[in-house]
Short mmCIF file of C-alpha atoms in Angstrom, two decimals:
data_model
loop_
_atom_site.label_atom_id
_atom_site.label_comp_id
_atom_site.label_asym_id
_atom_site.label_seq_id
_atom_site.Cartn_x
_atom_site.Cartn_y
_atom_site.Cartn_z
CA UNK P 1 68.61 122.33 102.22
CA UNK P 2 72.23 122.44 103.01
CA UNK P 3 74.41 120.52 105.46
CA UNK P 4 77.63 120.69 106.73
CA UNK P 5 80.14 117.75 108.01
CA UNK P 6 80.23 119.24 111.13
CA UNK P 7 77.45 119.42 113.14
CA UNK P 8 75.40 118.33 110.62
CA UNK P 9 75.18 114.88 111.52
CA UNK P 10 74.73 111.73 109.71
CA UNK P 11 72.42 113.12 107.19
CA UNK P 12 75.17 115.55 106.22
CA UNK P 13 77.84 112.61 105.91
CA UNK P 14 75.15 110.41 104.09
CA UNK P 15 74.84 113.62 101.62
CA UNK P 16 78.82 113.83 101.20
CA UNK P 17 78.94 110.15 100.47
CA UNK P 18 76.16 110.27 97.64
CA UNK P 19 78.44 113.21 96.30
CA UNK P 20 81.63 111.27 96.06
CA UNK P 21 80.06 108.60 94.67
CA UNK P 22 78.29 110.42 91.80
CA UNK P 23 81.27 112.40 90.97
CA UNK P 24 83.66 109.32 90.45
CA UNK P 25 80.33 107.37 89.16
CA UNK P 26 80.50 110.28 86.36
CA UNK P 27 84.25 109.49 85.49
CA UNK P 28 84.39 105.78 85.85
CA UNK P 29 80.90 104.14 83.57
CA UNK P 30 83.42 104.48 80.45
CA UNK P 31 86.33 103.13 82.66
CA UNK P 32 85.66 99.11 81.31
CA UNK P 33 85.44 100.05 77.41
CA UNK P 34 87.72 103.01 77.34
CA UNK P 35 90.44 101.39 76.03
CA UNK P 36 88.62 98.52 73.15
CA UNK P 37 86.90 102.40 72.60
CA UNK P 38 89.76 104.07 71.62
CA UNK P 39 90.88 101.03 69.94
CA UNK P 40 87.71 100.96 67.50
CA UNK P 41 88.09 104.45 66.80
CA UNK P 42 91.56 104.48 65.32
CA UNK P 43 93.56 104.89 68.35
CA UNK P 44 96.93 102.40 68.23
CA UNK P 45 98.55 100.94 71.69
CA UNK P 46 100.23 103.86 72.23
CA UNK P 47 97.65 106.40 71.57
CA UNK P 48 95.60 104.47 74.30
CA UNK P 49 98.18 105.11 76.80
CA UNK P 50 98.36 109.10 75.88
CA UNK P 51 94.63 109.05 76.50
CA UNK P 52 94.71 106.92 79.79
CA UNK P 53 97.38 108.66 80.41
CA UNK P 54 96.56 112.56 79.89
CA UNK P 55 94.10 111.96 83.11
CA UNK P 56 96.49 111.85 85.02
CA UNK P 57 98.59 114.77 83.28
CA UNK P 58 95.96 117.38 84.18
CA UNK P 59 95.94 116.18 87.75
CA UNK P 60 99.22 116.90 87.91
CA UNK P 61 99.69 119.96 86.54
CA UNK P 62 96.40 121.09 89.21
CA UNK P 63 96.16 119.64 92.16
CA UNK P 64 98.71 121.73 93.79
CA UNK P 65 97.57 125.29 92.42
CA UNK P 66 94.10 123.94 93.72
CA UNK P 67 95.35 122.78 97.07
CA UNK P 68 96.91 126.27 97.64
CA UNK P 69 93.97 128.23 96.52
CA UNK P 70 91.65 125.62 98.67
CA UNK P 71 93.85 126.60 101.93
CA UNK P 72 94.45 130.48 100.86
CA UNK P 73 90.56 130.87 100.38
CA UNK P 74 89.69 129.08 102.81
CA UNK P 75 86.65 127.16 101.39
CA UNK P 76 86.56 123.54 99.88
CA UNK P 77 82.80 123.52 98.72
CA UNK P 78 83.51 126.13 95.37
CA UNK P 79 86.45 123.15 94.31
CA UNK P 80 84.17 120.11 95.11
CA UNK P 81 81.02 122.05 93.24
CA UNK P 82 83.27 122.40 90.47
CA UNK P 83 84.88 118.92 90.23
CA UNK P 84 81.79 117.59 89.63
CA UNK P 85 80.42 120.34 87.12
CA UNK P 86 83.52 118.77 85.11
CA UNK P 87 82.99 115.40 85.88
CA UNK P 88 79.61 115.80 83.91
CA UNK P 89 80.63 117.71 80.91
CA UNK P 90 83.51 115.16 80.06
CA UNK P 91 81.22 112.37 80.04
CA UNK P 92 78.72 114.29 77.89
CA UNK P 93 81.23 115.46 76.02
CA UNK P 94 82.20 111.96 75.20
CA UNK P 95 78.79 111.30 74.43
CA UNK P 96 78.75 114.16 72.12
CA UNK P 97 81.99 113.05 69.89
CA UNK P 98 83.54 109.90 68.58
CA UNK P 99 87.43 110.80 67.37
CA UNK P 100 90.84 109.51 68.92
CA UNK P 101 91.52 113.55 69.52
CA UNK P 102 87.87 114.82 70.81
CA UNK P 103 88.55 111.50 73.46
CA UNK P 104 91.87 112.54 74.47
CA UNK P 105 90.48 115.84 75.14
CA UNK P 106 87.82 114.55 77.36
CA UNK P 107 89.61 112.51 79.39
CA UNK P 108 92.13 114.82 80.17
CA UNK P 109 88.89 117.34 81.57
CA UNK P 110 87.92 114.34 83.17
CA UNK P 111 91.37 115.09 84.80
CA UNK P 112 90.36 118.39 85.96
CA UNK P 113 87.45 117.21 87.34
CA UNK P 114 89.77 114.66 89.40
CA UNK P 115 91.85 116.93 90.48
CA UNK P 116 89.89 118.69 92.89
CA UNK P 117 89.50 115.46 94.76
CA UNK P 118 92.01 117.20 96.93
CA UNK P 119 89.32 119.61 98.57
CA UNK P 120 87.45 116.59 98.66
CA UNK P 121 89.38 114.54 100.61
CA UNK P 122 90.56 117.58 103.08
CA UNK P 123 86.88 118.41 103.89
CA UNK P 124 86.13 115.09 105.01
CA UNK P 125 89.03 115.21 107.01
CA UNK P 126 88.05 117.75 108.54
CA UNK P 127 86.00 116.23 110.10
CA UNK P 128 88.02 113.78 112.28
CA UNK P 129 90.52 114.38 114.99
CA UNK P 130 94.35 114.21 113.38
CA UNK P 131 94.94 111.00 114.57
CA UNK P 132 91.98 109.54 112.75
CA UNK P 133 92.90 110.92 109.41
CA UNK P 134 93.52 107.16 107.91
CA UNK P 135 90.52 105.86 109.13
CA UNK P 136 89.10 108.53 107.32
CA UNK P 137 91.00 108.41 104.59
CA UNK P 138 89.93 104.66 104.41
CA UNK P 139 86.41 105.53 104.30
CA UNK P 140 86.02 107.81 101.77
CA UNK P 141 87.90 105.36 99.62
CA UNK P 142 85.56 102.67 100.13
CA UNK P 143 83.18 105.38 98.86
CA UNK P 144 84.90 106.16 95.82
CA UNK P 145 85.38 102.71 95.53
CA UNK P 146 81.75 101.92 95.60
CA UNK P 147 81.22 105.14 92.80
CA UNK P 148 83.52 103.38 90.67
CA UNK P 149 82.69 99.94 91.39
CA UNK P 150 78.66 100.79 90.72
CA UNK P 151 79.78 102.80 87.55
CA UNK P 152 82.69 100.37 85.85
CA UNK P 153 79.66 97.05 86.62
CA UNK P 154 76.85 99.35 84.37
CA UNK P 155 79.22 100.80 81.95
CA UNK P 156 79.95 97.48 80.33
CA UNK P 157 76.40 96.32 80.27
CA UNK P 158 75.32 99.69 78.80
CA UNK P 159 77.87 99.20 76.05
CA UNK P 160 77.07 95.75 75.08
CA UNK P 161 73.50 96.44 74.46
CA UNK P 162 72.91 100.28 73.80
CA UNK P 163 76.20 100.63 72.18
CA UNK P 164 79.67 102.65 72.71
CA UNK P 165 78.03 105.47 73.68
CA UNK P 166 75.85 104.67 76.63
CA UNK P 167 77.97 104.97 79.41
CA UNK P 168 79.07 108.67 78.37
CA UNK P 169 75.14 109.58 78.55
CA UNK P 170 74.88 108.06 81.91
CA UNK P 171 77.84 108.89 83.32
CA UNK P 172 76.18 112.56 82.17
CA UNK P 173 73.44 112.04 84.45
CA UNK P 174 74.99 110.74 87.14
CA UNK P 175 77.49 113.73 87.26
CA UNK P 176 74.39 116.30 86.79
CA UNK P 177 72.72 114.44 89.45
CA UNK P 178 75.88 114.85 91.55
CA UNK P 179 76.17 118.41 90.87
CA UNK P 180 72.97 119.43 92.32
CA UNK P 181 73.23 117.25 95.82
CA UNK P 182 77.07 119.32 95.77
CA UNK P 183 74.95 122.55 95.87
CA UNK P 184 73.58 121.44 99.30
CA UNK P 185 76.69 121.03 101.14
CA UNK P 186 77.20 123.93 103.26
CA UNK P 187 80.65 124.47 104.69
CA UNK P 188 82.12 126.96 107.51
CA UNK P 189 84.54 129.31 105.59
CA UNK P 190 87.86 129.46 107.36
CA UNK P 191 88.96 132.88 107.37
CA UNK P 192 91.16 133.74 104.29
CA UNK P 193 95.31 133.48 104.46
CA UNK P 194 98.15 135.04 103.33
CA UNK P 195 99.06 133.06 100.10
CA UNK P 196 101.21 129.75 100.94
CA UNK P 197 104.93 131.58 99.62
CA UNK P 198 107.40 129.73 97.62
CA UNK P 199 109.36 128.86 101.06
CA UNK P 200 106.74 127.33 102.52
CA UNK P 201 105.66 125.33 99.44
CA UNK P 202 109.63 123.93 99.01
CA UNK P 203 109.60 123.26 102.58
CA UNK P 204 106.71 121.10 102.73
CA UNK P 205 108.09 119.55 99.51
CA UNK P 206 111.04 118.65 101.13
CA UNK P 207 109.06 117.42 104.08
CA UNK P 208 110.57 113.35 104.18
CA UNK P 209 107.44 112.19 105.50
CA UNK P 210 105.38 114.08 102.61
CA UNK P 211 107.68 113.23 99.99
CA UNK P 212 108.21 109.81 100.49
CA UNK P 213 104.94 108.34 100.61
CA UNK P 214 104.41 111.05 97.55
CA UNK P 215 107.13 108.97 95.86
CA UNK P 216 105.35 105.24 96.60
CA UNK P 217 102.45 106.21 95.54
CA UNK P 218 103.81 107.30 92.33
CA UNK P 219 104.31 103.45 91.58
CA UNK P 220 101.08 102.78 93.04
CA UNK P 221 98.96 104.72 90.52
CA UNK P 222 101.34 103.44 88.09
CA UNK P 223 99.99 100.01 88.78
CA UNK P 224 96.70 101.02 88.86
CA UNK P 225 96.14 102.81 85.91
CA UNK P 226 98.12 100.44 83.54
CA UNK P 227 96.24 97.50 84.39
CA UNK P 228 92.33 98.32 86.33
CA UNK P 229 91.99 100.96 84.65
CA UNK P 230 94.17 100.63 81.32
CA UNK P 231 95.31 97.51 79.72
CA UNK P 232 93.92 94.95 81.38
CA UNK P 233 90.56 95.14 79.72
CA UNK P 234 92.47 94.66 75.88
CA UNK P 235 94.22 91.43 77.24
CA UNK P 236 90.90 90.06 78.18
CA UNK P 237 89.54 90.91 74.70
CA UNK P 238 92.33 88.81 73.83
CA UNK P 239 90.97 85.63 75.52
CA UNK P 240 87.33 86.27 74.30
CA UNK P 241 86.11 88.88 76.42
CA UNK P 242 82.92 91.17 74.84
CA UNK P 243 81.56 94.28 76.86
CA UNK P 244 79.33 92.44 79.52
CA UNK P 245 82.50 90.67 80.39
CA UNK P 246 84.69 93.91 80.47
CA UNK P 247 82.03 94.99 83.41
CA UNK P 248 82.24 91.51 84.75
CA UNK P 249 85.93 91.92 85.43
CA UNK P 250 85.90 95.14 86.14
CA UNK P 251 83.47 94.37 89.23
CA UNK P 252 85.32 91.42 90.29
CA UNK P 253 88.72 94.16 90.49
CA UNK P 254 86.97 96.81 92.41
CA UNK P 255 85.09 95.31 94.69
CA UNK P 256 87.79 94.02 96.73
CA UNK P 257 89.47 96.87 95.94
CA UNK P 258 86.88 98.44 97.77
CA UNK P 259 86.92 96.56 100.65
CA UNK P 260 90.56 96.66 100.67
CA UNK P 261 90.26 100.51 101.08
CA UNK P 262 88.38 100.46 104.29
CA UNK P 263 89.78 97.21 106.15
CA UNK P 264 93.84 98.46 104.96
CA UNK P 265 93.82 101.57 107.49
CA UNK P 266 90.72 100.82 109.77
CA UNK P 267 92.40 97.64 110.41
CA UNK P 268 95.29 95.84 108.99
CA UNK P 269 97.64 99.01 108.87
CA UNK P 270 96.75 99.14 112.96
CA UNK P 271 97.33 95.42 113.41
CA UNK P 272 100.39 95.12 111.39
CA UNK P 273 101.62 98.59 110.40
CA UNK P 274 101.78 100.68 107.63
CA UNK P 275 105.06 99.59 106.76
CA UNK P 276 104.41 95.84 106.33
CA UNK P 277 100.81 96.27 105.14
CA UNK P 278 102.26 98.58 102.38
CA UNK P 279 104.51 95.70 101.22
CA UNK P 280 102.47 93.45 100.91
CA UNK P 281 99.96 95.00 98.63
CA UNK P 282 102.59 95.86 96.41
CA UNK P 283 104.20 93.13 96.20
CA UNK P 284 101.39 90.73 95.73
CA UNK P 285 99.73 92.94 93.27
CA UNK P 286 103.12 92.46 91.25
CA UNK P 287 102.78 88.93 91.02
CA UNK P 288 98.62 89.31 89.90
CA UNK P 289 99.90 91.13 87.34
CA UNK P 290 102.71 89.43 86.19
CA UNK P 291 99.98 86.62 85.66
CA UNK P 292 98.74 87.99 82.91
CA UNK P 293 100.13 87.26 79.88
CA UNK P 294 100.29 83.48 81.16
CA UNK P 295 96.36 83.32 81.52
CA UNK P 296 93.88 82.51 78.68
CA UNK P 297 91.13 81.86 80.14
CA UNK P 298 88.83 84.50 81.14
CA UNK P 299 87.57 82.83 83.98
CA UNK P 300 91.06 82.76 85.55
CA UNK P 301 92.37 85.98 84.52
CA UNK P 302 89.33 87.61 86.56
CA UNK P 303 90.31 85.37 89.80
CA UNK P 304 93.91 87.24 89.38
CA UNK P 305 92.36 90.61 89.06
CA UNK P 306 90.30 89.94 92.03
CA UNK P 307 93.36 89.52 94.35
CA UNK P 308 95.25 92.67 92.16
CA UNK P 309 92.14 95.38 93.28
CA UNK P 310 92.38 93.67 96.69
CA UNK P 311 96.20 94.22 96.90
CA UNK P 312 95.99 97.76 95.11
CA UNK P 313 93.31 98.82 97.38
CA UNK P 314 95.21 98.88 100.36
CA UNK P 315 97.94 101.28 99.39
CA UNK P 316 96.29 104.65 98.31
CA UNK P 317 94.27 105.48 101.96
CA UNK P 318 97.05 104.09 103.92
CA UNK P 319 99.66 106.64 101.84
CA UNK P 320 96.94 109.18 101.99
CA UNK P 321 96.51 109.05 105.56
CA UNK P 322 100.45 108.89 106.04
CA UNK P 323 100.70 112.18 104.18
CA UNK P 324 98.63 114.74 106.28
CA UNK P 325 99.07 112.76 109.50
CA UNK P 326 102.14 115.49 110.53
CA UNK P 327 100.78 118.63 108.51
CA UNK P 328 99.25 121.38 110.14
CA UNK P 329 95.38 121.49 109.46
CA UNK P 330 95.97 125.18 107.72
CA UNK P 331 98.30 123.50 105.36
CA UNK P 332 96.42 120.26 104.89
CA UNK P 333 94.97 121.15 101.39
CA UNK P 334 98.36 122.32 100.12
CA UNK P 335 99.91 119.04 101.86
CA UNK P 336 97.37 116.65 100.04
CA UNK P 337 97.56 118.75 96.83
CA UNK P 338 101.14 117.89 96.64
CA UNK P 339 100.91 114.27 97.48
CA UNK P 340 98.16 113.99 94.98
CA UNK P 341 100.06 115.61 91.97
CA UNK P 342 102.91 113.67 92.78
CA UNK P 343 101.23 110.98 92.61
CA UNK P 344 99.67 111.92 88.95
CA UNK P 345 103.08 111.15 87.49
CA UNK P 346 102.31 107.95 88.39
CA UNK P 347 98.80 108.10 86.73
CA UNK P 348 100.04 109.49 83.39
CA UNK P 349 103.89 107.76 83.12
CA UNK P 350 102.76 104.19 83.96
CA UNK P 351 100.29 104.02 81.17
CA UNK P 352 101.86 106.11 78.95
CA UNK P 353 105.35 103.76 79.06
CA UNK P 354 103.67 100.97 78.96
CA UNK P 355 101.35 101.84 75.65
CA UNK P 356 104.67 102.64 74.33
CA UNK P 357 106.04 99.59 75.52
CA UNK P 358 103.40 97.83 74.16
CA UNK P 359 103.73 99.07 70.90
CA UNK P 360 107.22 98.06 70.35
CA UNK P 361 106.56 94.38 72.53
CA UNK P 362 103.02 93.43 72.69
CA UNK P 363 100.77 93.66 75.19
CA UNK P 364 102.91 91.25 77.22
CA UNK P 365 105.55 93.09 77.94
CA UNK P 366 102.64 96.23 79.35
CA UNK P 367 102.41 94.10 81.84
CA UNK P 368 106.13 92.36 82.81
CA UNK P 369 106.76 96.09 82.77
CA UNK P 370 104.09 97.04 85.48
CA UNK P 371 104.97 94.09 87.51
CA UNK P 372 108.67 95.53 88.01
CA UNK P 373 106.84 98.70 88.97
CA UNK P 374 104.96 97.11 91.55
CA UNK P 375 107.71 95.31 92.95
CA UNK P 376 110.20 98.46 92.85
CA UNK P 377 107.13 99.77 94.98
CA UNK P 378 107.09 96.95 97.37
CA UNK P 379 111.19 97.32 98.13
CA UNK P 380 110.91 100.84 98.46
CA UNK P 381 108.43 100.60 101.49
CA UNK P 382 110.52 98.62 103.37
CA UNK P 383 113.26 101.35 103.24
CA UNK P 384 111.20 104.47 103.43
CA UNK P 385 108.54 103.68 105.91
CA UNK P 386 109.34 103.65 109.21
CA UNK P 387 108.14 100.51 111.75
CA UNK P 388 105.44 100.98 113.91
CA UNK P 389 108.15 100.80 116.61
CA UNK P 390 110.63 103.41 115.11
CA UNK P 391 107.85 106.05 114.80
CA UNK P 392 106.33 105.08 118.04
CA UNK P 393 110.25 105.71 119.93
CA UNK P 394 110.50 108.42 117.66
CA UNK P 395 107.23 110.45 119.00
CA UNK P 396 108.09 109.50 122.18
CA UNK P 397 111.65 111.04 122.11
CA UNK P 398 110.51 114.37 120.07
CA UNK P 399 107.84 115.07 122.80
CA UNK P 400 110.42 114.23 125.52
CA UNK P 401 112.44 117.40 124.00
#
């Protein structure tokens, strides 16, 4: 059986969603222990923030050469089959090994595997009419967000009573499992084009509209990946957390998170706009975070990373959206492979400061750090993104010319 997005119906969406979520299911069952992991093994505060950190290296060094081979070959399926081949073998590879160095290895192929999230995420565009692109951007988020979610809650769990290992062997299966429902897709190959040229490539870099939202979502990711999916988990250690817990709070973060990703472009970002919508996730994730270090009690540090996913959550599919809405669709990949590599700085700086940071201040000042990120973030949208009543005079006056 094979199915295609289009034409294929719901059955062949239903069979793209189970594939998104097993592929970030794959990455994200170690997600909640990563860091005590590395911890136990030898790793120091900064050594966690290389590994948390080298995930998002790899994406950055890819995710451009693999948006411009997507659009030059035309074809999307080969770079989502393989995504998910390496989502698989870096969780069994962490299942495999149990050094500081064999995990930063892992992670960062867990890296690779992200980075073809690009063809990914351009498929399932495909798939809508232009101006739709953030409501679909918004929905496969709340898909990933669901992988993650389903995989963060077991990881945990696993941990706690099968040991460290447990959520590398499922995450394993879950990304073999993947792999074999990615062999069904079937796609319609665009034909083949000329190789995007180095022109092209610096003039969609220079692109404002591209760039920008490239730039805030730099700070975004930052965010993210210093405290979801980095060093939030050691400070609730700190306050008597054990593994269950780590799931606990973990669940309580992306599950609103998740909802955040579908209702922050299907409906907020249309009621109040992009602009406004985009501040105020930032800027009320800032002060979630800056929380932090003031908390110790678990109870209450989970009610502040329950509003953080929430807030987080709405500013990836909104910036996604934002960054293909004025690409052409034979540069879409390219478009989205830049946006998503710029936004890998984010992914490996943030954590990788901050475990340096943390190393010379304590895990306080990981997260007075990240807070200033986030609200650098916030002030930034209010100067880069245009109001809903700019753009909308804007449009009107270009196609007037």
């Amino acid at each position: 059986m094979s199915l295609s997005l289009r034409g294929g119906g719901r059955t062949a969406h239903v069979l793209f969603y189970a594939v998104t979520m097993l592929y970030w299911f794959s990455m994200y069952t170690y997600v909640p222990i990563l860091s005590p992991y590395i911890r136990a093994i030898g790793g120091s505060y900064f050594f966690v923030g290389v590994v948390i950190g080298s995930y998002g290296f790899t994406q950055m060094l890819l995710r451009v050469p693999l948006g411009i081979g997507s659009d030059r070959l035309g074809r999307r399926k080969l770079f989502i089959v393989s995504g998910v081949a390496c989502s698989a073998a870096s969780s069994l590879g962490f299942a495999l090994t149990s050094d500081p160095w064999s995990a930063l290895g892992w992670r960062a192929l867990a890296g690779v595997a992200a980075a073809s999230w690009v063809a990914f995420t351009v498929f399932f565009a495909s798939s809508f009419a232009p101006e739709d692109a953030q409501r679909a951007m918004g929905l496969i988020s709340f898909y990933t967000s669901i992988g993650q979610m389903a995989a963060t809650t077991l990881g945990g769990f696993l941990a706690e009573d099968y040991g460290w290992h447990a959520p590398f062997w499922v995450g394993a299966a879950g990304g073999a499992l993947g792999l074999l429902l990615a062999l069904c897709i079937r796609e319609t190959v665009q034909a083949s084009r000329s190789p995007v040229t180095t022109r092209e490539l610096l003039r969609l870099g220079r692109s404002w509209p591209l760039l920008s939202v490239s730039l805030l979502a730099v700070f975004g990711q930052s965010v993210t990946f210093t405290t979801m999916y980095g060093f939030t988990s050691l400070a609730a250690v700190q306050v008597g957390a054990d593994k269950a817990d780590l799931s606990i709070l973990t669940l309580v973060t992306t599950l609103p998170n998740a909802i955040a990703g579908y209702v922050g472009g299907a409906y907020l970002a249309r009621g109040i706009g992009d602009r406004l919508t985009l501040f105020g996730g930032f800027s009320v994730a800032a002060l979630a975070t800056a929380c932090v270090p003031v908390v110790h009690n678990l109870p209450v540090l989970m009610l502040t990373q329950a509003v953080n996913g929430f807030a987080q959550g709405l500013l990836v599919p909104i910036l996604m959206g934002l960054s293909i809405r004025s690409v052409s669709p034979s540069m879409r990949a390219t478009a989205m492979g830049f946006f998503q590599a710029i936004y890998s700085v984010g992914m490996c700086a943030g954590p990788f400061v901050s475990g340096w940071l943390g190393g010379l201040l304590g895990l306080s000042g990981v997260f007075w750090f990240t807070a200033c990120v986030s609200l650098a973030g916030g002030a930034l949208c209010l100067l880069w993104i245009p109001s809903a009543k700019l753009r909308k005079a804007t449009s009107t006056s270009a196609g007037a010319g």
